[in-house]
Coordinates of C-alpha atoms and ligand atoms in Angstrom, one line a residue:
X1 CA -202.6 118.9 64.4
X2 CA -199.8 121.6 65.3
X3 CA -196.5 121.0 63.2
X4 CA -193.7 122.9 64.5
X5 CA -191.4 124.1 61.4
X6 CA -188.7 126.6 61.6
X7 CA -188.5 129.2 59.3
X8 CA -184.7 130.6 58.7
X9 CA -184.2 133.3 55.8
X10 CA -180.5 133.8 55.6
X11 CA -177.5 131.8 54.6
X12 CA -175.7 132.0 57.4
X13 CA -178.4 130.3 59.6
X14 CA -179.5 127.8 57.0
X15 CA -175.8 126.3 57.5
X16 CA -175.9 127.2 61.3
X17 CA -179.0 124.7 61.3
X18 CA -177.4 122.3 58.8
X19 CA -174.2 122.0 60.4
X20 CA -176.3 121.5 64.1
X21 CA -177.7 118.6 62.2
X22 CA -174.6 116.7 60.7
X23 CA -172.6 117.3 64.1
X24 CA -175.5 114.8 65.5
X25 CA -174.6 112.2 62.8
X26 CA -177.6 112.8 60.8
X27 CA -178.5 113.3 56.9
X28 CA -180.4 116.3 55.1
X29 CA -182.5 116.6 51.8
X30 CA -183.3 119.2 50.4
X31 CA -186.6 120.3 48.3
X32 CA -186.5 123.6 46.8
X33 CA -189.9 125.3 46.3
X34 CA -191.1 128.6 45.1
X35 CA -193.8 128.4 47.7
X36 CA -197.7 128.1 46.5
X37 CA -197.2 124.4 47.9
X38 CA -199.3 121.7 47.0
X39 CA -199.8 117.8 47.1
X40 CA -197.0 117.7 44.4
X41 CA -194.8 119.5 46.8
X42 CA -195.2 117.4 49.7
X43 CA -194.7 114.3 48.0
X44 CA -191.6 115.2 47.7
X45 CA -191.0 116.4 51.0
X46 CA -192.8 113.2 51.8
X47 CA -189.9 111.4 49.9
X48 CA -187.2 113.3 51.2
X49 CA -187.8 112.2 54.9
X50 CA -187.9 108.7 53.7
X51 CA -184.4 109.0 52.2
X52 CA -182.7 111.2 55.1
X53 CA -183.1 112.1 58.5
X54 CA -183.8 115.9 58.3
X55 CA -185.6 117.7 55.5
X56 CA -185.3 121.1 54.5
X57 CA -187.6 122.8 52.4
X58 CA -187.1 126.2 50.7
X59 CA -189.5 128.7 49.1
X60 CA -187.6 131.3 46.7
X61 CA -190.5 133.1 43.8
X62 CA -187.1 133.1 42.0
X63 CA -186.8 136.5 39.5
X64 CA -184.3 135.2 37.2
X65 CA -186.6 132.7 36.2
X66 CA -189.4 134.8 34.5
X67 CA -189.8 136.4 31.4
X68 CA -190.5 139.7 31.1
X69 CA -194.1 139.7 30.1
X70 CA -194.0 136.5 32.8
X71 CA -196.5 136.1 36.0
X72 CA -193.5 137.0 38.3
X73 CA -195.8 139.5 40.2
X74 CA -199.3 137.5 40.4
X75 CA -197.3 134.3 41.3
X76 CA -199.4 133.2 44.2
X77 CA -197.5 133.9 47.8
X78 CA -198.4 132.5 51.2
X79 CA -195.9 131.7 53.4
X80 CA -197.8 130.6 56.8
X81 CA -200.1 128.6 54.6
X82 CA -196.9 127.1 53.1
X83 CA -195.3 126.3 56.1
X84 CA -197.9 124.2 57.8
X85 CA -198.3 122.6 54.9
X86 CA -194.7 121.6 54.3
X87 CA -194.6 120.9 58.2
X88 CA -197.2 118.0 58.0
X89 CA -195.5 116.7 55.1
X90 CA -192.2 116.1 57.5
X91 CA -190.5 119.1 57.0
X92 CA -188.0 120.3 59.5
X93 CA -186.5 123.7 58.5
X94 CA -188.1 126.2 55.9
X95 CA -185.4 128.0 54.6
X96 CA -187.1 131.4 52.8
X97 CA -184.6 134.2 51.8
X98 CA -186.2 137.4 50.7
X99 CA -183.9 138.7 47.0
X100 CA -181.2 140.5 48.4
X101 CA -180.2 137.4 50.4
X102 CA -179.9 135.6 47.5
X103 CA -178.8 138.4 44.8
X104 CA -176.9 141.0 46.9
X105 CA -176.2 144.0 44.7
X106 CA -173.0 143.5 42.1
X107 CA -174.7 139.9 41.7
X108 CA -173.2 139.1 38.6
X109 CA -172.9 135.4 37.7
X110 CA -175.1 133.1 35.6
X111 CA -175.2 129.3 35.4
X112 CA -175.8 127.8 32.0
X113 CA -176.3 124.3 31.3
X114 CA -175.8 124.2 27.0
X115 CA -176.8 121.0 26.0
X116 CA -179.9 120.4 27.9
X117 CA -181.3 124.1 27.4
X118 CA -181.7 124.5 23.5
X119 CA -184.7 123.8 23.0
X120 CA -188.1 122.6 23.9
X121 CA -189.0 125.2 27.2
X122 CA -186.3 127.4 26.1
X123 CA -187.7 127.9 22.6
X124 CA -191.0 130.5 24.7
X125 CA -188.9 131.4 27.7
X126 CA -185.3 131.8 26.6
X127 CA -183.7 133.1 29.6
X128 CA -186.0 130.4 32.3
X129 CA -183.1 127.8 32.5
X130 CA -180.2 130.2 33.3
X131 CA -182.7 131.4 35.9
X132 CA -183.5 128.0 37.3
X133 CA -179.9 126.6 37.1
X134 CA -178.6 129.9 38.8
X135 CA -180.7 129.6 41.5
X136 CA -180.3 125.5 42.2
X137 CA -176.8 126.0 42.2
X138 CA -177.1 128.4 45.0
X139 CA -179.3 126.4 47.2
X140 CA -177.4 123.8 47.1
X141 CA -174.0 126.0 47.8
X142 CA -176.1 127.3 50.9
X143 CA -177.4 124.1 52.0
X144 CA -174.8 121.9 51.9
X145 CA -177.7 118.2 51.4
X146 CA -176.9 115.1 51.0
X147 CA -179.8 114.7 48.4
X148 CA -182.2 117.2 47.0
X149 CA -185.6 116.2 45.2
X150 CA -187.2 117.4 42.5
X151 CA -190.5 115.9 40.2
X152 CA -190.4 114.7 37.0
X153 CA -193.4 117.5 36.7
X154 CA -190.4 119.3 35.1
X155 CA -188.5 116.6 33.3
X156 CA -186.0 119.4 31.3
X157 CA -185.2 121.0 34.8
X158 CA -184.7 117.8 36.4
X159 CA -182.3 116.7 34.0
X160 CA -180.7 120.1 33.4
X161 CA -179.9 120.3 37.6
X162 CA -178.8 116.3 37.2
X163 CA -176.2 117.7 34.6
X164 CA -175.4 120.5 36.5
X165 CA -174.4 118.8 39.3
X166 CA -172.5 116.8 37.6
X167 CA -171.0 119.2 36.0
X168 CA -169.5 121.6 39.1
X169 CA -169.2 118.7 41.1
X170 CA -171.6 119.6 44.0
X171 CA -171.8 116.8 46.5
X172 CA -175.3 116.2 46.3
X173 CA -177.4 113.4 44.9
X174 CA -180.3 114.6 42.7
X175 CA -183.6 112.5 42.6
X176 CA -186.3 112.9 40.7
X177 CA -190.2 112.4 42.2
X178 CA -193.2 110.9 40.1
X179 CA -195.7 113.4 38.8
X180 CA -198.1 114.1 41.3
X181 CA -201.7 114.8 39.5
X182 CA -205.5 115.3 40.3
X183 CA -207.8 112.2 40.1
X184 CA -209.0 113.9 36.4
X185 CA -205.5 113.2 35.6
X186 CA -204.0 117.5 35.5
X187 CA -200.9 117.3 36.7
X188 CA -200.7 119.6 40.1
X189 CA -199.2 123.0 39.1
X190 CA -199.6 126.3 41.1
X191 CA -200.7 127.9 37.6
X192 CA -203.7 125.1 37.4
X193 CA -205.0 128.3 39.6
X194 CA -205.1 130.7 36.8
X195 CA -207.8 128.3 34.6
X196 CA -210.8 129.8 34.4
X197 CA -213.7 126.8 35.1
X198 CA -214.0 126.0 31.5
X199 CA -210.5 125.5 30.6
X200 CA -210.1 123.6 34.3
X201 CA -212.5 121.0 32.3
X202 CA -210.8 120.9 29.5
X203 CA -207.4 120.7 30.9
X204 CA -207.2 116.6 31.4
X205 CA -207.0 116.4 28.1
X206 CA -203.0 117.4 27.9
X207 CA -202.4 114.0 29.9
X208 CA -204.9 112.0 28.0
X209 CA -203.2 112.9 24.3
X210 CA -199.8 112.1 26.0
X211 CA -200.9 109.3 27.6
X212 CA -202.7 107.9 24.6
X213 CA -199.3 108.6 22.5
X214 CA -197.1 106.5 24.8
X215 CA -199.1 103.9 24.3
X216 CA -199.3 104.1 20.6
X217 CA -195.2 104.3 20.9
X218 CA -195.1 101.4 22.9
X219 CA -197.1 99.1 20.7
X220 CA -194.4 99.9 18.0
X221 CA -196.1 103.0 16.2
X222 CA -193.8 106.0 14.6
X223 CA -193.3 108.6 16.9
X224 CA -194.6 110.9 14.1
X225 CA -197.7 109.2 13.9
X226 CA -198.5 109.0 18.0
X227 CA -197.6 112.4 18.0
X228 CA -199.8 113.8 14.9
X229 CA -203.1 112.2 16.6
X230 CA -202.4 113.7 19.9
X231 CA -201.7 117.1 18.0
X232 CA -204.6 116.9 16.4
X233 CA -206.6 116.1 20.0
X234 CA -205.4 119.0 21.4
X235 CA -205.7 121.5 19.2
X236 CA -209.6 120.2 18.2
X237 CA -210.1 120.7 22.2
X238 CA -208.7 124.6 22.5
X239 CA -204.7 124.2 23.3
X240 CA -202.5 126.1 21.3
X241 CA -199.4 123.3 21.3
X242 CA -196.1 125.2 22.1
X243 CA -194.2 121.7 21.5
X244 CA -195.1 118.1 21.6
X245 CA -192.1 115.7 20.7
X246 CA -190.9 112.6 21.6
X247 CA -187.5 112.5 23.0
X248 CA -184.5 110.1 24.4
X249 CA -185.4 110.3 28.0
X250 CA -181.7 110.9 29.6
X251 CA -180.0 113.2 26.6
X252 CA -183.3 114.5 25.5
X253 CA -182.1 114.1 21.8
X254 CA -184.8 114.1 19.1
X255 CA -186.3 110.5 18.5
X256 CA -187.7 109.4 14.8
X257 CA -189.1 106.5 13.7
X258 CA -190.5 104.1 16.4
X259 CA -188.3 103.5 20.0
X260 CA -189.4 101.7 22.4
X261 CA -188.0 103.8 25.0
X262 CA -188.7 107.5 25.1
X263 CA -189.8 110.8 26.9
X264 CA -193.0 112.5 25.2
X265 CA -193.1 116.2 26.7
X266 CA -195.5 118.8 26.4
X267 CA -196.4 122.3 26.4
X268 CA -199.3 124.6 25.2
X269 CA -201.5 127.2 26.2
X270 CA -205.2 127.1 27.4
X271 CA -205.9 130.8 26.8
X272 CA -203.2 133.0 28.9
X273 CA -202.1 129.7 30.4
X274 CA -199.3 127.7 30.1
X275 CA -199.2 124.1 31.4
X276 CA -196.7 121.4 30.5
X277 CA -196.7 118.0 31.0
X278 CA -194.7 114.6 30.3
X279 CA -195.0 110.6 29.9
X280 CA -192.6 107.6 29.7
X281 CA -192.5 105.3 26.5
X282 CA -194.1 102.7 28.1
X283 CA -196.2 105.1 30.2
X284 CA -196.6 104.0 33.9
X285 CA -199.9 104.3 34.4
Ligands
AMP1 P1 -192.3 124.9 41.8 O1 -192.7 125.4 43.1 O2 -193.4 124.8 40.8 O3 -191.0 125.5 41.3 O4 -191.9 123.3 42.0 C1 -191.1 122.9 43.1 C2 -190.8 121.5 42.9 O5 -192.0 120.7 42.9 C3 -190.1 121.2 41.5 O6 -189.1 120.2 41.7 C4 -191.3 120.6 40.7 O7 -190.9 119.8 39.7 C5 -192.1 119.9 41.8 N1 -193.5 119.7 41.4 C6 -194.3 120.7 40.9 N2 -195.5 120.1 40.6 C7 -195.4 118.8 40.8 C8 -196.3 117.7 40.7 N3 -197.5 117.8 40.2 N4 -195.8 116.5 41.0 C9 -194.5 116.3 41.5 N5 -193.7 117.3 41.6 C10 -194.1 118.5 41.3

């Protein structure tokens, strides 16, 4: 099947599109991307056109987001693979601005959400959030949705861009998607390409551990104690754990003790890699 997408790649006729659309009545979501798309990408383009009547999707390999010793360069890249893919999900519009588009020279301003960004992802990539909440902020400036989409796949950035928003007042509403993941139970993640075959077997394991945690919370065990055996699980298995904690799933405070209620999040290395991971106390599935 042929899907027709357009591709625009500056601001200017991003809104030209956008305000073709909303002269015609009709409503736009967003999902921001940095391309390398993937099932967990177009379930939430998937979502999107269920919630409003035009989708636009956007692929940015944003710079401000990675570390200096980061994959910024190896980052896979394939826009016309990209595009058809985000076209059969129901994407109308592929907006994909090259850098100067986005950070003309004399760019000089930074977004920085405090509370949200002190620890957890911040503690091995200090600078990632500014990057990310930079960059949101912009695509939503340019844009101009009614609602933009991101998954639960990155629980601190979701609820970092929630706060954002809140926080400048941009008129959008932020939704989050559910986790999209392989039938092994790996959450989809364009770095899942960088596993060699052995650690690709081992991988399931970060969801299993977490998995098998929430439950422990939610039959009333310490969050210490859920937390210690699925420490234990991944480390016997290979993963270096960056962190592992249970946390209050809006504020993202520290939990102790037992709570019936709670965000487990994850991250830790298999070799060079870095995948991360989360589960609601109850988990859902
Ligand atoms: P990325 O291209 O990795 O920056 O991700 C773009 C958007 O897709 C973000 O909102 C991610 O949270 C989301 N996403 C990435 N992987 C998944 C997944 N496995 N399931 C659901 N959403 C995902």
């Amino acid at each position: 099947m042929t899907t027709e997408i357009e591709i625009v790649r500056t601001v200017a006729d991003l809104r030209a599109k956008v305000a073709a659309w909303r002269a015609n009545g009709e409503t736009v979501a967003m999902v921001p991307t940095m391309g390398a798309i993937h099932e967990g990408h177009m379930s939430l383009v998937r979502q999107a056109k269920g919630l409003a009547d035009r989708v636009v999707s956007s692929i940015f390999v944003n710079p401000l987001q990675f570390g200096p010793s980061e994959d910024f360069e190896a980052y896979p890249r394939g826009e016309a693979r990209d595009a058809e893919l985000l076209a059969s999900a129901g994407a109308e519009l592929l907006y994909a601005p090259n850098a100067r588009e986005m950070y003309p020279d004399g760019f000089s301003t930074t977004v920085h959400v405090a509370d949200l960004t002190e620890d957890l992802c911040r503690r091995e990539r200090p600078d990632h959030f500014d990057g990310v909440a930079t960059v949101v902020a912009k695509l939503l400036l340019q844009c101009g949705p009614d609602i933009a989409i991101f998954g639960e796949k990155d629980y601190q950035q979701l609820l970092i861009i929630k706060r954002l928003v809140r926080d400048l007042n941009i008129p959008v509403e932020i939704v989050g998607g559910a986790i999209v993941r392989e039938s092994d139970g790996l959450a989809l993640s364009s770095r899942n390409a960088y596993l060699s075959d052995a650690e690709r077997e081992t991988a399931p394991l970060l969801r299993a551990a977490i998995h098998q945690a929430a439950q422990q919370m939610a039959a009333g065990d310490a969050s210490e104690a859920a937390l210690k055996n699925a420490r234990a699980a991944l480390e016997a298995a290979g993963f270096r754990v960056d962190y592992l904690e249970a946390r209050d799933p809006q504020t993202l405070a520290p939990l102790s003790g037992a709570a019936s209620s709670a965000r487990i999040l994850v991250a830790a290395f298999l070799g060079q890699t870095r995948l991360i991971d989360n589960m609601s106390v109850p988990p859902q599935a």
